[in-house]
Amino acid sequence: CIVQSHFTVNTGDHSLILSQRGCDHSWTGSVECRDLIGSGRDRTPNALVQVAVIDPREQYLVSQACTEIVEGSRDPLFLTGVTFPPEYPASPETLVKLTVYDVRDKARDNVSKPQSVSFLGSATFSVSDLLRSKDDQLTLNLRSSDGVLAVGTVLVSRVNMGEMEEGDMDHITADVQQAQKVRTFFKNPVCKVYKFQTVDSKWMLVREQMEECTLSFSIPRQLLHLYIQEDMRRIQELRDLGELSPHWDNLRKEVIGRYGQVIAAYQETLAELNKITGPSFKPSCSKAQRYLEFIPINLHTQRMRVTCPRQTDAFYDVITVGAPAAHFQGFKGGGLQRLLSRHEAEKKSTAYQCIYYSPEHTAKAQEVLHSVGHLQPLISGLADQLLQAAQQHSMAGLREALKTLAGKTEQFVHALKDELVKSALLALHTAQPGYVTKNQNQTLPGHQDSPVAPLKRQDSIPCHKEYDEEEWDRVWADVAKSLNCVIAMVDKLQEQEPINNNQEQPIPKQVLADVITSHNPGKRDWREQLCPLVVRLKECVAEVVVRARRAMTFVLLQEAACSIPQGLFLKQRRDVVFSQALAALACGFVMRLYAGMEDKGFLRQLHLVGLVAQFESLLSTYSEEIGMLEDMEVGISDLHRVAFKITQAKTDDPCDLQPVVIGRRDHYTVEVPLPRLAFQTLPHEIKEGKALQVYPVLFNVGINEQQTIADRFGDISLQERINQRNFEILDSYYKSLSDKVPSECLPCFQTQMDLKDLLGTLGQNVVTKKRKNVEILWLAGTICRRLNGIRFTSCKSAKDRTSMSVTLEQCALLRDEHQLNKDYFIRALDCMRREGCRIENVQKNIKCRKYAFNMLQLMAFPKIYRPPEGTYGKVDS
């Protein structure tokens, strides 16, 4: 049972809200003062209140939080609240001290600096004073440092904050047990509380909470393990190609050597990551560390919870993360998008000593390898089930096993019915020892293994009249013929069976045996009749697998040989970027899933269509940030290869609730285990293991001084292309959603502009030539929320520009959805930026409470993105 009560402490008529939960106390509050006199004659103060607690058992004061500065007011109303986390427990004897200062230097880092602030007065009270107060009020006086009464009073009032409770700090649900399980993923919460006035002069309570995500490290660790396994399998497949001519064998050895170097580097990185036991996030100052390059930068979740009079509580989530990019490798040559395009062009134009295969061909080869590797054991297992059903003389079991076996075998044949497989087999034939083309001298007898002349790059597969091109067609056609023989035998067995298999009563075994014997003397056992045909089917499948695997491995050998060394370097870069992007996506998916567990419309949308994941980027298209954006574009696009699957956890232990990544580079599945009770509430399709799709989209608008240079003198085509391409993806997702999911499944908002109109406006903006068109970001974010999507915000380090964007979005939501008084908009915005979670994020990253902006950057920012005075200064990050 959780005991909860709420209080308000007033300085003048000023409130500090206290929340008491059993023995685990967490206090949050908002503040105002009255009748203050400044530190100088005839001067109104720039007031600030510092709140601290004194544990009577330890007799020392612990500073907790500060309000924002209210300039030039004797009766300041502070919008910022203060929070006392559970690590400072309270008892009835715990003292709370409020100290009021007059701030002369608004750029203060520490209110205790004598040259920055002047003491105006303080008041101290105990929790027991609140509990004993009558009429829910307690009046105190401010006192000077020598104990003399100062101007001002303290009024303590008890108030009810509705649903603003500690249980909500667990991010997801009001159910405490469920919330405790979510702590598995989210750690080290930072909470801030505000009190804002609405247009009808009521007060809304706003709480923002920021947390680290444990998936920052667990997802990259799993990916590294999968990368290593995949590359080791590739080495074994290359060795299984058999004997090759010296030219191709040398290429194979070189490729295997390169793969070995990558594996060794990944193993070293994984070993270093396994040693880390500290915070659950990678600070911005570590973005260029080698062993942390797979870890996303500064990944945090942020939730804003709003409690309004006569309105249901609402919450808004955003995930903040540094741009997924290879910061350790640098951006001198550009990012992935440019490097991959350049490399592909070089492969086509340079006379490599191998056959050129397009990226589509290599992707197809990987797909065929995966298909045959996945389907062969399934076919073998189903064939064994067929024989087992025959042995049991179960015609129903026989037909069911045959139906499944036929389906999987047809998939197998279809996967191999591709011209690439046939042509690759011919190419492999030409690479074997002793092969001679028409343009080469004949190899002398007895010297079949002599080196041949170097081969030039070939734009197409060579032809050779001695190679039987129809052999491959016969091999995989034999699989279909063998299956047809099995089907025919099962039909024959059914015709021979005189018993009505629909009878409910089982037939005695001896009677069944007598019937079979009497109608088919000499062939008493179904299994004996089926076994040779089934064995033949398995042999045909195995022969096809061997040939197809060798052919596709040879294709991938060409791709790797043509790419040495640049191609493997690019693969490593792509692995790094994808790891960061997937960790962020997994964090967002888990957060969104738990938040929507009770929303039937959301769950229906999830399994019918999937979710949109909207990445907002504030990178410029100038200097090294171009490379970051090019990396980010490829990394976000690669997330299309990811699907999610919900599973039932073995136990409710936190270790069993961790998401698990399986698959290979061209397709990964993230399995998200849920506690048994939560899993049972899901729709049937999700419980059956349906793959859940995510549609990542990226919109970028640079806002800093480097973007000003790019807008005037540089090239912004990269940004324009990204925005146009991803608008098309978002628009396509909306059309698919409209066809499959009724509009009632989508969330309701106060701003009832039609989604179709919002998309139309966004489409117009992405083609409009306008500098720093931040309307694109606002529209894309609004559409994402209206579509039940997952929101991400990024800049270089998810620290400074990201802070400006997140706080702007939060205040805009308060204005549009919760009637924030327009006179409070800028104050609320400055308040969140000066004292909210985002300045705490800066403190966590660089140990300083200042945004890293200089005056030139501030002049270049769109006005609404500028931080309040006194919170910025150029700081090394």
CSV table of C-alpha atoms in Angstrom, one decimal, residues 197-543:
chain,number,residue,atom,x,y,z
A,197,GLN,CA,-1.3,29.6,-15.7
A,198,THR,CA,-3.9,28.7,-18.3
A,199,VAL,CA,-6.0,31.2,-20.4
A,200,ASP,CA,-8.9,30.9,-17.9
A,201,SER,CA,-6.6,31.9,-15.0
A,202,LYS,CA,-6.4,28.3,-13.6
A,203,TRP,CA,-3.2,26.6,-12.8
A,204,MET,CA,-1.7,23.6,-14.5
A,205,LEU,CA,1.0,21.4,-13.0
A,206,VAL,CA,3.7,20.2,-15.4
A,207,ARG,CA,6.3,17.6,-14.6
A,208,GLU,CA,9.1,16.7,-17.0
A,209,GLN,CA,11.3,13.6,-16.3
A,210,MET,CA,14.5,12.6,-18.0
A,211,GLU,CA,16.1,9.1,-17.6
A,212,GLU,CA,18.9,7.1,-19.0
A,213,CYS,CA,18.2,3.9,-20.9
A,214,THR,CA,20.0,0.7,-20.2
A,215,LEU,CA,19.6,-0.3,-23.9
A,216,SER,CA,22.3,2.2,-24.7
A,217,PHE,CA,24.8,-0.5,-23.9
A,218,SER,CA,22.9,-3.8,-24.1
A,219,ILE,CA,21.8,-3.5,-27.7
A,220,PRO,CA,25.3,-2.6,-29.1
A,221,ARG,CA,26.8,-5.5,-27.1
A,222,GLN,CA,24.3,-7.9,-28.7
A,223,LEU,CA,25.0,-6.5,-32.1
A,224,LEU,CA,28.7,-6.9,-31.8
A,225,HIS,CA,28.2,-10.5,-30.8
A,226,LEU,CA,26.0,-11.0,-33.9
A,227,TYR,CA,28.5,-9.2,-36.2
A,228,ILE,CA,31.3,-11.5,-34.9
A,229,GLN,CA,29.2,-14.6,-35.4
A,230,GLU,CA,28.2,-13.6,-38.9
A,231,ASP,CA,31.7,-12.8,-40.1
A,232,MET,CA,33.0,-16.1,-38.7
A,233,ARG,CA,30.3,-18.0,-40.6
A,234,ARG,CA,31.3,-16.1,-43.7
A,235,ILE,CA,34.9,-17.2,-43.3
A,236,GLN,CA,33.8,-20.8,-43.0
A,237,GLU,CA,31.6,-20.5,-46.1
A,238,LEU,CA,34.6,-19.1,-48.0
A,239,ARG,CA,36.7,-22.1,-46.9
A,240,ASP,CA,33.9,-24.4,-48.0
A,241,LEU,CA,34.1,-23.2,-51.6
A,242,GLY,CA,36.6,-25.9,-52.1
A,243,GLU,CA,39.6,-25.8,-54.4
A,244,LEU,CA,40.0,-22.6,-56.5
A,245,SER,CA,42.5,-21.5,-59.1
A,246,PRO,CA,45.5,-19.6,-57.6
A,247,HIS,CA,44.1,-16.2,-58.6
A,248,TRP,CA,40.8,-16.8,-56.8
A,249,ASP,CA,42.4,-18.6,-53.9
A,250,ASN,CA,44.7,-15.6,-53.3
A,251,LEU,CA,41.7,-13.3,-53.3
A,252,ARG,CA,39.9,-15.7,-50.9
A,253,LYS,CA,42.9,-15.7,-48.5
A,254,GLU,CA,43.0,-11.9,-48.6
A,255,VAL,CA,39.3,-11.6,-47.8
A,256,ILE,CA,39.5,-14.1,-45.0
A,257,GLY,CA,42.4,-12.1,-43.6
A,258,ARG,CA,40.4,-8.9,-43.6
A,259,TYR,CA,37.4,-10.6,-42.0
A,260,GLY,CA,39.8,-11.8,-39.3
A,261,GLN,CA,41.0,-8.3,-38.6
A,262,VAL,CA,37.4,-7.1,-38.3
A,263,ILE,CA,36.5,-9.9,-35.9
A,264,ALA,CA,39.6,-9.3,-33.8
A,265,ALA,CA,38.7,-5.6,-33.5
A,266,TYR,CA,35.1,-6.3,-32.6
A,267,GLN,CA,36.1,-8.9,-30.0
A,268,GLU,CA,38.4,-6.3,-28.4
A,269,THR,CA,35.7,-3.7,-28.4
A,270,LEU,CA,33.1,-6.2,-26.9
A,271,ALA,CA,35.6,-7.2,-24.2
A,272,GLU,CA,36.0,-3.5,-23.2
A,273,LEU,CA,32.3,-2.8,-23.2
A,274,ASN,CA,31.7,-5.8,-20.9
A,275,LYS,CA,34.0,-4.2,-18.3
A,276,ILE,CA,31.8,-1.0,-18.1
A,277,THR,CA,29.6,-0.9,-15.0
A,278,GLY,CA,29.0,2.8,-14.6
A,279,PRO,CA,26.2,5.1,-15.9
A,280,SER,CA,23.8,3.9,-18.5
A,281,PHE,CA,24.6,6.6,-21.1
A,282,LYS,CA,27.6,7.7,-23.1
A,283,PRO,CA,28.4,11.4,-22.5
A,284,SER,CA,29.0,13.8,-25.3
A,285,CYS,CA,32.6,14.3,-24.3
A,286,SER,CA,33.2,10.6,-25.0
A,287,LYS,CA,31.8,10.6,-28.6
A,288,ALA,CA,35.2,10.0,-30.2
A,289,GLN,CA,36.4,7.2,-27.9
A,290,ARG,CA,37.2,4.1,-29.8
A,291,TYR,CA,35.7,1.5,-27.5
A,292,LEU,CA,32.5,3.5,-27.2
A,293,GLU,CA,31.9,4.1,-30.9
A,294,PHE,CA,29.1,1.6,-31.1
A,295,ILE,CA,27.2,3.3,-28.2
A,296,PRO,CA,24.7,6.0,-28.9
A,297,ILE,CA,25.6,9.4,-27.6
A,298,ASN,CA,23.7,10.9,-24.7
A,299,LEU,CA,20.6,8.6,-25.1
A,300,HIS,CA,17.8,9.7,-22.8
A,301,THR,CA,14.1,9.5,-22.6
A,302,GLN,CA,12.0,12.5,-21.6
A,303,ARG,CA,8.4,12.6,-20.6
A,304,MET,CA,6.2,15.6,-19.9
A,305,ARG,CA,3.2,14.9,-17.7
A,306,VAL,CA,0.5,17.6,-17.5
A,307,THR,CA,-2.2,17.9,-14.9
A,308,CYS,CA,-5.0,20.4,-15.6
A,309,PRO,CA,-8.2,21.3,-13.9
A,310,ARG,CA,-11.2,19.5,-15.4
A,311,GLN,CA,-9.0,17.7,-17.9
A,312,THR,CA,-7.6,14.2,-18.0
A,313,ASP,CA,-3.9,14.0,-17.4
A,314,ALA,CA,-1.7,13.8,-20.5
A,315,PHE,CA,1.9,12.8,-21.2
A,316,TYR,CA,4.2,13.4,-24.1
A,317,ASP,CA,7.4,11.4,-24.8
A,318,VAL,CA,10.5,12.2,-26.8
A,319,ILE,CA,13.8,10.3,-27.0
A,320,THR,CA,16.9,12.4,-27.3
A,321,VAL,CA,20.1,11.0,-28.8
A,322,GLY,CA,23.2,12.3,-30.5
A,323,ALA,CA,23.3,11.9,-34.3
A,324,PRO,CA,24.1,8.3,-35.1
A,325,ALA,CA,27.5,8.7,-36.8
A,326,ALA,CA,31.0,7.4,-36.8
A,327,HIS,CA,32.5,10.2,-34.7
A,328,PHE,CA,35.7,8.2,-33.9
A,329,GLN,CA,36.4,7.5,-37.6
A,330,GLY,CA,35.9,11.2,-38.5
A,331,PHE,CA,34.3,12.9,-41.5
A,332,LYS,CA,37.2,14.1,-43.6
A,333,GLY,CA,36.0,12.1,-46.6
A,334,GLY,CA,32.3,12.7,-45.8
A,335,GLY,CA,29.7,10.3,-44.4
A,336,LEU,CA,28.3,7.0,-45.4
A,337,GLN,CA,25.9,8.2,-48.0
A,338,ARG,CA,28.7,9.9,-50.0
A,339,LEU,CA,31.3,7.2,-49.3
A,340,LEU,CA,29.1,4.4,-50.4
A,341,SER,CA,28.1,6.2,-53.6
A,342,ARG,CA,31.7,7.0,-54.4
A,343,HIS,CA,32.9,3.4,-53.7
A,344,GLU,CA,30.2,1.9,-55.9
A,345,ALA,CA,31.2,4.1,-58.7
A,346,GLU,CA,34.8,3.1,-58.3
A,347,LYS,CA,34.0,-0.5,-58.3
A,348,LYS,CA,32.3,-0.1,-61.7
A,349,SER,CA,35.0,1.9,-63.3
A,350,THR,CA,38.2,0.3,-62.0
A,351,ALA,CA,39.6,-2.9,-63.6
A,352,TYR,CA,39.3,-5.1,-60.5
A,353,GLN,CA,40.4,-8.7,-61.0
A,354,CYS,CA,36.9,-10.0,-60.2
A,355,ILE,CA,33.4,-10.0,-61.5
A,356,TYR,CA,31.3,-7.0,-60.6
A,357,TYR,CA,28.0,-7.6,-58.8
A,358,SER,CA,25.7,-4.8,-58.1
A,359,PRO,CA,24.5,-4.1,-54.5
A,360,GLU,CA,21.1,-5.6,-55.5
A,361,HIS,CA,23.0,-8.8,-56.5
A,362,THR,CA,24.9,-9.1,-53.3
A,363,ALA,CA,21.7,-8.4,-51.3
A,364,LYS,CA,20.0,-11.2,-53.3
A,365,ALA,CA,22.9,-13.5,-52.5
A,366,GLN,CA,22.6,-12.9,-48.8
A,367,GLU,CA,18.8,-13.4,-49.0
A,368,VAL,CA,19.3,-16.8,-50.8
A,369,LEU,CA,21.9,-17.9,-48.3
A,370,HIS,CA,19.5,-17.0,-45.4
A,371,SER,CA,16.5,-18.7,-47.1
A,372,VAL,CA,18.3,-22.0,-47.8
A,373,GLY,CA,19.9,-22.0,-44.3
A,374,HIS,CA,16.5,-21.4,-42.7
A,375,LEU,CA,14.3,-23.7,-44.8
A,376,GLN,CA,16.5,-26.8,-45.1
A,377,PRO,CA,16.2,-27.7,-41.3
A,378,LEU,CA,12.5,-27.0,-41.5
A,379,ILE,CA,12.0,-29.3,-44.4
A,380,SER,CA,14.0,-32.0,-42.8
A,381,GLY,CA,12.0,-31.7,-39.6
A,382,LEU,CA,8.7,-31.8,-41.4
A,383,ALA,CA,9.8,-34.8,-43.4
A,384,ASP,CA,10.5,-36.6,-40.1
A,385,GLN,CA,7.1,-35.6,-38.8
A,386,LEU,CA,5.5,-37.1,-42.0
A,387,LEU,CA,7.3,-40.4,-41.4
A,388,GLN,CA,6.2,-40.4,-37.7
A,389,ALA,CA,2.6,-39.8,-38.8
A,390,ALA,CA,2.9,-42.7,-41.3
A,391,GLN,CA,4.3,-45.0,-38.6
A,392,GLN,CA,1.3,-44.2,-36.4
A,393,HIS,CA,-1.1,-44.8,-39.3
A,394,SER,CA,-2.7,-41.4,-38.7
A,395,MET,CA,-4.1,-40.2,-42.0
A,396,ALA,CA,-5.1,-36.8,-40.5
A,397,GLY,CA,-1.6,-36.3,-39.1
A,398,LEU,CA,-0.2,-37.4,-42.5
A,399,ARG,CA,-2.2,-34.9,-44.4
A,400,GLU,CA,-1.4,-32.1,-42.0
A,401,ALA,CA,2.4,-32.8,-42.1
A,402,LEU,CA,2.3,-33.1,-45.9
A,403,LYS,CA,0.5,-29.7,-46.2
A,404,THR,CA,3.1,-27.9,-44.2
A,405,LEU,CA,6.0,-29.8,-45.9
A,406,ALA,CA,4.7,-28.9,-49.3
A,407,GLY,CA,4.4,-25.2,-48.4
A,408,LYS,CA,8.0,-25.0,-47.1
A,409,THR,CA,9.4,-26.9,-50.0
A,410,GLU,CA,7.6,-24.6,-52.5
A,411,GLN,CA,9.2,-21.6,-50.7
A,412,PHE,CA,12.5,-23.3,-51.0
A,413,VAL,CA,12.2,-23.9,-54.7
A,414,HIS,CA,10.9,-20.4,-55.3
A,415,ALA,CA,13.9,-18.9,-53.4
A,416,LEU,CA,16.3,-20.6,-55.7
A,417,LYS,CA,14.5,-19.9,-59.0
A,418,ASP,CA,16.7,-17.0,-59.8
A,419,GLU,CA,19.0,-16.3,-62.7
A,420,LEU,CA,21.7,-15.1,-60.2
A,421,VAL,CA,22.1,-18.6,-58.8
A,422,LYS,CA,22.6,-20.1,-62.2
A,423,SER,CA,25.0,-17.5,-63.4
A,424,ALA,CA,27.0,-17.7,-60.1
A,425,LEU,CA,27.4,-21.4,-60.5
A,426,LEU,CA,28.9,-20.8,-64.0
A,427,ALA,CA,31.2,-18.1,-62.5
A,428,LEU,CA,32.3,-20.5,-59.8
A,429,HIS,CA,33.0,-23.2,-62.5
A,430,THR,CA,35.3,-20.7,-64.3
A,431,ALA,CA,37.2,-20.1,-61.0
A,432,GLN,CA,38.1,-23.7,-60.5
A,433,PRO,CA,41.6,-25.0,-61.2
A,434,GLY,CA,42.3,-25.8,-64.9
A,435,TYR,CA,39.6,-23.6,-66.4
A,436,VAL,CA,40.8,-21.9,-69.5
A,437,THR,CA,39.0,-19.1,-71.4
A,438,LYS,CA,39.2,-18.8,-75.2
A,439,ASN,CA,41.6,-15.9,-74.8
A,440,GLN,CA,44.1,-17.9,-72.7
A,441,ASN,CA,46.7,-20.4,-73.8
A,442,GLN,CA,45.9,-24.0,-73.1
A,443,THR,CA,47.2,-25.3,-69.8
A,444,LEU,CA,49.8,-28.0,-70.3
A,445,PRO,CA,49.0,-31.5,-69.3
A,446,GLY,CA,50.2,-32.3,-65.8
A,447,HIS,CA,50.2,-28.6,-64.9
A,448,GLN,CA,46.6,-28.1,-64.1
A,449,ASP,CA,47.4,-26.1,-61.0
A,450,SER,CA,49.8,-23.7,-62.7
A,451,PRO,CA,48.9,-20.0,-62.2
A,452,VAL,CA,46.9,-18.5,-65.0
A,453,ALA,CA,47.2,-15.0,-66.4
A,454,PRO,CA,45.6,-12.3,-64.1
A,455,LEU,CA,41.9,-11.9,-64.8
A,456,LYS,CA,40.4,-8.6,-65.6
A,457,ARG,CA,37.2,-7.3,-64.1
A,458,GLN,CA,34.2,-8.6,-66.0
A,459,ASP,CA,31.0,-6.8,-66.4
A,460,SER,CA,29.0,-10.0,-67.0
A,461,ILE,CA,29.3,-13.7,-66.3
A,462,PRO,CA,31.5,-15.5,-68.9
A,463,CYS,CA,30.0,-18.2,-71.1
A,464,HIS,CA,31.6,-21.6,-71.5
A,465,LYS,CA,30.2,-24.3,-73.8
A,466,GLU,CA,31.6,-27.1,-71.7
A,467,TYR,CA,29.5,-26.1,-68.7
A,468,ASP,CA,26.1,-27.6,-68.7
A,469,GLU,CA,23.8,-24.7,-67.8
A,470,GLU,CA,20.8,-26.9,-67.6
A,471,GLU,CA,22.3,-29.0,-64.8
A,472,TRP,CA,21.2,-26.5,-62.1
A,473,ASP,CA,17.6,-26.4,-63.5
A,474,ARG,CA,17.5,-30.2,-63.2
A,475,VAL,CA,18.9,-30.2,-59.7
A,476,TRP,CA,16.3,-27.9,-58.1
A,477,ALA,CA,13.6,-29.3,-60.3
A,478,ASP,CA,14.4,-32.7,-58.8
A,479,VAL,CA,13.2,-31.2,-55.4
A,480,ALA,CA,9.8,-30.5,-56.9
A,481,LYS,CA,9.6,-33.9,-58.5
A,482,SER,CA,10.5,-35.7,-55.2
A,483,LEU,CA,7.8,-33.7,-53.4
A,484,ASN,CA,5.3,-34.7,-56.0
A,485,CYS,CA,6.2,-38.4,-55.5
A,486,VAL,CA,5.7,-38.0,-51.8
A,487,ILE,CA,2.3,-36.4,-52.4
A,488,ALA,CA,1.3,-39.2,-54.8
A,489,MET,CA,2.2,-41.9,-52.3
A,490,VAL,CA,0.1,-40.2,-49.6
A,491,ASP,CA,-2.8,-40.0,-52.0
A,492,LYS,CA,-2.3,-43.7,-52.8
A,493,LEU,CA,-2.3,-44.6,-49.1
A,494,GLN,CA,-5.5,-42.6,-48.5
A,495,GLU,CA,-7.2,-44.5,-51.4
A,496,GLN,CA,-6.1,-47.8,-49.9
A,497,GLU,CA,-7.5,-46.8,-46.5
A,498,PRO,CA,-11.1,-48.1,-46.3
A,499,ILE,CA,-11.7,-46.7,-42.8
A,500,ASN,CA,-13.6,-43.4,-42.4
A,501,ASN,CA,-11.1,-41.3,-40.7
A,502,ASN,CA,-13.7,-38.8,-39.5
A,503,GLN,CA,-15.0,-41.3,-37.0
A,504,GLU,CA,-14.7,-40.0,-33.5
A,505,GLN,CA,-14.0,-43.4,-31.9
A,506,PRO,CA,-10.4,-44.6,-32.3
A,507,ILE,CA,-9.9,-47.8,-34.3
A,508,PRO,CA,-8.1,-50.6,-32.4
A,509,LYS,CA,-4.5,-51.1,-33.7
A,510,GLN,CA,-5.1,-54.8,-34.5
A,511,VAL,CA,-8.2,-54.1,-36.5
A,512,LEU,CA,-6.4,-51.4,-38.4
A,513,ALA,CA,-3.4,-53.7,-39.1
A,514,ASP,CA,-5.8,-56.4,-40.4
A,515,VAL,CA,-7.5,-54.0,-42.7
A,516,ILE,CA,-4.2,-52.7,-44.2
A,517,THR,CA,-2.9,-56.3,-44.6
A,518,SER,CA,-6.1,-57.5,-46.3
A,519,HIS,CA,-6.1,-54.6,-48.8
A,520,ASN,CA,-2.4,-54.3,-49.4
A,521,PRO,CA,-0.7,-57.7,-48.8
A,522,GLY,CA,3.1,-57.4,-48.8
A,523,LYS,CA,3.0,-53.7,-48.0
A,524,ARG,CA,1.9,-53.6,-44.4
A,525,ASP,CA,3.7,-50.5,-43.2
A,526,TRP,CA,3.0,-46.9,-44.5
A,527,ARG,CA,6.4,-45.7,-43.2
A,528,GLU,CA,8.2,-48.3,-45.3
A,529,GLN,CA,6.5,-47.1,-48.5
A,530,LEU,CA,7.1,-43.4,-47.7
A,531,CYS,CA,10.6,-43.6,-46.4
A,532,PRO,CA,12.5,-44.0,-49.7
A,533,LEU,CA,10.6,-41.1,-51.2
A,534,VAL,CA,11.2,-38.8,-48.2
A,535,VAL,CA,14.9,-39.7,-48.0
A,536,ARG,CA,15.2,-38.8,-51.7
A,537,LEU,CA,13.5,-35.5,-51.1
A,538,LYS,CA,15.9,-34.7,-48.3
A,539,GLU,CA,18.9,-35.7,-50.5
A,540,CYS,CA,17.7,-33.5,-53.3
A,541,VAL,CA,17.3,-30.5,-50.9
A,542,ALA,CA,20.7,-31.1,-49.4
A,543,GLU,CA,22.3,-31.2,-52.9
